[in-house]
XYZ file of C-alpha atoms in Angstrom:
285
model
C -23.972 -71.706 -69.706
C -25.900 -72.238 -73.063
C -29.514 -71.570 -71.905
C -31.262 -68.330 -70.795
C -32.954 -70.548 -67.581
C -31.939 -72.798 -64.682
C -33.928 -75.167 -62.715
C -34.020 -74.911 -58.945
C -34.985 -78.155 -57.251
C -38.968 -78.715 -55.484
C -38.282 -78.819 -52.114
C -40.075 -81.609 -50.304
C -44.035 -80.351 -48.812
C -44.124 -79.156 -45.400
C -47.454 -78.371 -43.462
C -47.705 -74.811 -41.983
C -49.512 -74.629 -38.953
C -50.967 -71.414 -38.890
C -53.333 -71.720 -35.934
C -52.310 -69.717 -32.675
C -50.184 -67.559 -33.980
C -49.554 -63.493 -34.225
C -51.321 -62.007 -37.385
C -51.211 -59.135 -39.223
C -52.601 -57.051 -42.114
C -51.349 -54.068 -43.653
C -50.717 -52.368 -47.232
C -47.392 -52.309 -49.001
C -47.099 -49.102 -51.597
C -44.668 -50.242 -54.425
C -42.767 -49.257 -57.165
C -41.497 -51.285 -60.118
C -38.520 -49.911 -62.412
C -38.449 -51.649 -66.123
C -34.419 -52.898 -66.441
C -35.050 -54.309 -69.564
C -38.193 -53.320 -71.897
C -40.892 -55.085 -70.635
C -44.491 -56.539 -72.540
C -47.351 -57.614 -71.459
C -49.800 -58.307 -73.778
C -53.459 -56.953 -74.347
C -54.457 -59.272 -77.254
C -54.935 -56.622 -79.434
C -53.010 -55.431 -82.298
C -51.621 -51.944 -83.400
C -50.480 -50.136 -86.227
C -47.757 -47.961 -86.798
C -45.698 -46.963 -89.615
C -46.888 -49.827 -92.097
C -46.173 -52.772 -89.226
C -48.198 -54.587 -86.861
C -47.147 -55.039 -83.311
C -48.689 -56.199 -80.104
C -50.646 -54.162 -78.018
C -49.356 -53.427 -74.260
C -52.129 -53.669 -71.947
C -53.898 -50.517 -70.565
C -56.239 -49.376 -68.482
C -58.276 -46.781 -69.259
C -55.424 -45.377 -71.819
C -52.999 -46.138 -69.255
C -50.291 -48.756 -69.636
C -50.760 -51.425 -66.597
C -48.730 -54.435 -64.763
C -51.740 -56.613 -63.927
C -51.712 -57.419 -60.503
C -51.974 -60.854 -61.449
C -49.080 -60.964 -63.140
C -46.815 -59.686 -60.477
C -48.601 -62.640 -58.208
C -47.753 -64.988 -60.702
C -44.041 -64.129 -60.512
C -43.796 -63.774 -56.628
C -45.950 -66.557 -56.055
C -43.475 -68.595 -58.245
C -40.287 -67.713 -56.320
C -42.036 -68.186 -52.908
C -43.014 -71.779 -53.997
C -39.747 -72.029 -54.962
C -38.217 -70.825 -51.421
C -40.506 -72.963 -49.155
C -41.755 -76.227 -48.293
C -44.814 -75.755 -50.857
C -47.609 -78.422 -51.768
C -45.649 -78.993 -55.374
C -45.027 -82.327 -56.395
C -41.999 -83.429 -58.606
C -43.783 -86.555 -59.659
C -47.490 -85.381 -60.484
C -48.844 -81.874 -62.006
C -51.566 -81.856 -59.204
C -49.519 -79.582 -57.020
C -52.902 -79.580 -54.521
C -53.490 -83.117 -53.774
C -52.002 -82.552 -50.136
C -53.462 -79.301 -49.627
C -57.602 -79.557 -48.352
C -58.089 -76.422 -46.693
C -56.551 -77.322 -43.010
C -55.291 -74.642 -40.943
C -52.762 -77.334 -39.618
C -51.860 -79.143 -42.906
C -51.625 -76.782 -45.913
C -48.352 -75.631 -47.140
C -47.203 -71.562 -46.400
C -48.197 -71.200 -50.172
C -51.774 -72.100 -50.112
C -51.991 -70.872 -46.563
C -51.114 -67.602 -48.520
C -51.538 -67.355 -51.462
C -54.636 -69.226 -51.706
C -56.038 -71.872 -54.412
C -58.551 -72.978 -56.831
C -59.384 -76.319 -58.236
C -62.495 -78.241 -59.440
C -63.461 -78.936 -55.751
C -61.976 -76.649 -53.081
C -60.844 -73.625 -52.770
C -58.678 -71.246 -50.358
C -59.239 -67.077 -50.378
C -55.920 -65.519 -50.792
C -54.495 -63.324 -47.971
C -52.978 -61.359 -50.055
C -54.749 -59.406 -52.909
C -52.396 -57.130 -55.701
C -53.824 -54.086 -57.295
C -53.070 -53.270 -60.741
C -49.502 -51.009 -61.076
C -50.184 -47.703 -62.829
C -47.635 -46.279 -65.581
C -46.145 -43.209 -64.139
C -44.508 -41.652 -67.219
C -46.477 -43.111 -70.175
C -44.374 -43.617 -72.399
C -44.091 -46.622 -74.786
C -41.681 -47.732 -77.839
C -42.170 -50.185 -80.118
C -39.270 -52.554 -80.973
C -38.864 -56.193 -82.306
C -38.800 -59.390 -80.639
C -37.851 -63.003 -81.614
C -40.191 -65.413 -82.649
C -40.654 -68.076 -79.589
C -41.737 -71.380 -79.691
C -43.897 -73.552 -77.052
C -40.976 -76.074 -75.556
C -41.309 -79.716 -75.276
C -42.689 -80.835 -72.139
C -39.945 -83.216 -72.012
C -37.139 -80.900 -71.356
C -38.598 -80.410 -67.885
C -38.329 -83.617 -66.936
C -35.337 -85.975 -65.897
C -36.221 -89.766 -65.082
C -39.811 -88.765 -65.280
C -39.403 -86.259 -62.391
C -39.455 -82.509 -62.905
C -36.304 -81.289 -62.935
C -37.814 -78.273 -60.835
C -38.577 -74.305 -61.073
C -37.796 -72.790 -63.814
C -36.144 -69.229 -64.226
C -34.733 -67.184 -66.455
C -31.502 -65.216 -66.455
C -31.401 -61.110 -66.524
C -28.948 -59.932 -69.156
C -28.169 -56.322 -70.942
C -28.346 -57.840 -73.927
C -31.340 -58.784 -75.285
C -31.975 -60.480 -78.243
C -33.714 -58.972 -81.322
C -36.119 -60.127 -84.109
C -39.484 -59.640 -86.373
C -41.984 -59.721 -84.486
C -43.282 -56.200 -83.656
C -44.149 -55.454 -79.711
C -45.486 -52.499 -77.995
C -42.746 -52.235 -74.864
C -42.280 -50.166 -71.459
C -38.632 -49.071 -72.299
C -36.227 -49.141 -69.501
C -36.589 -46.509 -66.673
C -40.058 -46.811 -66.972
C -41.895 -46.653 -63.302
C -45.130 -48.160 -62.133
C -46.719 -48.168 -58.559
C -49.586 -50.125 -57.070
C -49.775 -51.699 -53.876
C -50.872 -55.178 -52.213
C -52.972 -55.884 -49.656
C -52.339 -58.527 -46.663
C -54.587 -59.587 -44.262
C -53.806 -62.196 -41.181
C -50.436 -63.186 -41.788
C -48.238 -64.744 -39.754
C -44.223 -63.007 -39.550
C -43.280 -65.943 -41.392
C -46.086 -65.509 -44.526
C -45.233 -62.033 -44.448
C -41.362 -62.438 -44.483
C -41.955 -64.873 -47.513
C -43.999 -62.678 -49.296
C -41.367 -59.739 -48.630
C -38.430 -61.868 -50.065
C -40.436 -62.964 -52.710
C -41.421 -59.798 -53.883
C -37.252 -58.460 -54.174
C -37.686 -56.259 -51.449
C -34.775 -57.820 -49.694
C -33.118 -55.663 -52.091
C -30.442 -57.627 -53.974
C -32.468 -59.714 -56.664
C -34.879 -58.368 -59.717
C -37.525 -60.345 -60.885
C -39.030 -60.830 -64.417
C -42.339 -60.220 -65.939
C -44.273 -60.714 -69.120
C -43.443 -61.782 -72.496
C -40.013 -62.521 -74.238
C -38.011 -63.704 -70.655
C -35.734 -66.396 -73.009
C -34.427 -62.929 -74.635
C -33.934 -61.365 -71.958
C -36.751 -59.017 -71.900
C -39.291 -58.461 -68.717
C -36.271 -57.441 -65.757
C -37.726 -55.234 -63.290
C -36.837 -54.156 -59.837
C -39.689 -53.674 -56.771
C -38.954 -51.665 -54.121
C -41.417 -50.184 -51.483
C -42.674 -46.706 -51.596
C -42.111 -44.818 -47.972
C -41.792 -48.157 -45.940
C -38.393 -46.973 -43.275
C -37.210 -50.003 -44.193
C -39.609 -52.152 -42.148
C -40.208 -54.881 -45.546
C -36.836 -54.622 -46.129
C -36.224 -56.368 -43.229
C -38.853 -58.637 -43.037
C -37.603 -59.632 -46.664
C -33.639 -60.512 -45.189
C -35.399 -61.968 -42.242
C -36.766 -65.132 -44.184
C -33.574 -65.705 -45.777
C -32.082 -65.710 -42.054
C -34.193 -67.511 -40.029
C -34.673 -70.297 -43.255
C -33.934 -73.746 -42.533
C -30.752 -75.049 -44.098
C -32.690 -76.498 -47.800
C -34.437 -73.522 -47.917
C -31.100 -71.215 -47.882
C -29.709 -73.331 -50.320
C -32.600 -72.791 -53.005
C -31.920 -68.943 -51.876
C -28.617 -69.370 -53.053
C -29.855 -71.101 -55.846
C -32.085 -68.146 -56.819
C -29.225 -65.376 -56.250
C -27.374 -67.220 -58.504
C -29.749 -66.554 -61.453
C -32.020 -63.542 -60.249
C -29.387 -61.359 -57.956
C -28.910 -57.840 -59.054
C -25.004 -58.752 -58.798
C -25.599 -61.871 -61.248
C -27.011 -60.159 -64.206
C -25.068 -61.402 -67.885
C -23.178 -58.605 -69.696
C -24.284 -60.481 -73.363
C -26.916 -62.925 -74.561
C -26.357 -66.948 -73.861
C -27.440 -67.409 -77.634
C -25.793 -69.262 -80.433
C -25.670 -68.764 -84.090
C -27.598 -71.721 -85.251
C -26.980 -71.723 -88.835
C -28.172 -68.059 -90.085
C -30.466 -67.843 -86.719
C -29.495 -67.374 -83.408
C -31.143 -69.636 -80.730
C -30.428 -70.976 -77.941
């Protein structure tokens, strides 16, 4: 292994018919635990002790995991766990998808869309998650660069979803960030309405509720930064099993990119030290 990410494959689109079928709405109270310091940026700049470092967003004085960042993250596992509208050949990931109860993919079906001409209402809506303890550090990050669009593709084909390894080890450098250190807890909830058991199994495995995978948010994920666990608040278990439901009922591709996903997100999976390499006198990778 020499780089902090692996590529799982884009399954082949699917339509999910989700006419005359069983819905259901509901509210999920959850918690997320920081497992390695976690940023997410405000924009803004502080500073402290002579240095500058980014800002961690608030709310209100309160530090915050937009709920549109924890979307962002499950929506990108579930597309990578299901027969989703993404295309390995084009970057138009909607050009199948027109708003069709009987045609759309489980994502948009969802998760919803936007695009210059159409677009889809998610069924599922994330609040904002709350810092319980309030209490940030400020540490140093490396200095990241925007990759080369090449190095996702092979043959002209994306190679497919990219994600990052969780390690203890993360990797240190100038640039000064405002962080949620680890053990820090935040709690929100999300919203469903009119799912089907399958949309709401997906969305429970995608979220880590099944229990044996962490997921990773904001900035700095090539160094390791960003690991978190979500769990549900008070739930006797019920998402829990929705979440392990998904992964048994799956159809045999599907388990495989579950497998695929263990392999680099599983709780059981996470790297003792950093994939980096001394590069000279700077470590890379």
């Amino acid at each position: 292994m020499s780089k902090p990410y692996k590529f799982i494959k884009i399954l082949p689109y699917a339509p999910f018919n989700y006419g005359n079928k069983e819905k259901f709405s509901g509210k999920i109270k959850l918690k997320i635990t920081v497992k390695t310091p976690l940023h997410i940026s405000s924009g803004r700049i502080t500073e402290k002790n002579g240095k500058l470092y980014k800002d961690f967003i608030k709310y209100n004085g309160i530090p915050i995991i937009p709920g549109t960042s924890l979307k962002g993250c499950v929506r990108a596992i579930a597309e990578a766990v299901s027969n989703s509208c993404a295309n390995v050949d084009d970057k138009n990931r909607l050009e199948v998808c027109k708003i069709d109860d009987k045609n759309d993919c489980i994502i948009c079906q969802t998760f919803g869309y936007a695009s210059d001409e159409k677009a889809r209402k998610s069924r599922v809506i994330f609040s904002d998650f709350k810092m319980k303890n309030l209490k940030l550090e400020y540490i140093n990050f490396p200095r990241f660069f925007t990759p080369r669009e090449n190095c996702y593709l092979k043959n002209n084909k994306y190679k497919g979803y990219k994600f990052y390894y969780n390690c203890d080890e993360q990797e240190k450098g100038f640039v000064g960030v405002e962080v949620a250190p680890r053990g820090s807890e935040f709690e929100g909830e999300i919203i469903y309405n009119d799912l089907t058991q399958e949309q709401l199994n997906l969305l429970c495995f995608s979220l880590g509720l099944s229990g044996d995978i962490y997921l990773k948010l904001g900035y700095g994920k090539p160094a390791y930064y960003g690991t978190v666990e979500v769990t549900a608040i008070d739930d006797g278990g019920k998402y829990s099993n929705y979440a392990r439901d998904y992964e048994n009922i799956s159809s045999n591709d599907i388990k495989q990119n579950i497998k695929s996903l263990k392999e680099i997100y599983g709780k059981d999976k996470m790297l003792k030290n950093s994939q980096w390499k001394l590069v000279g006198k700077t470590k890379s990778y």
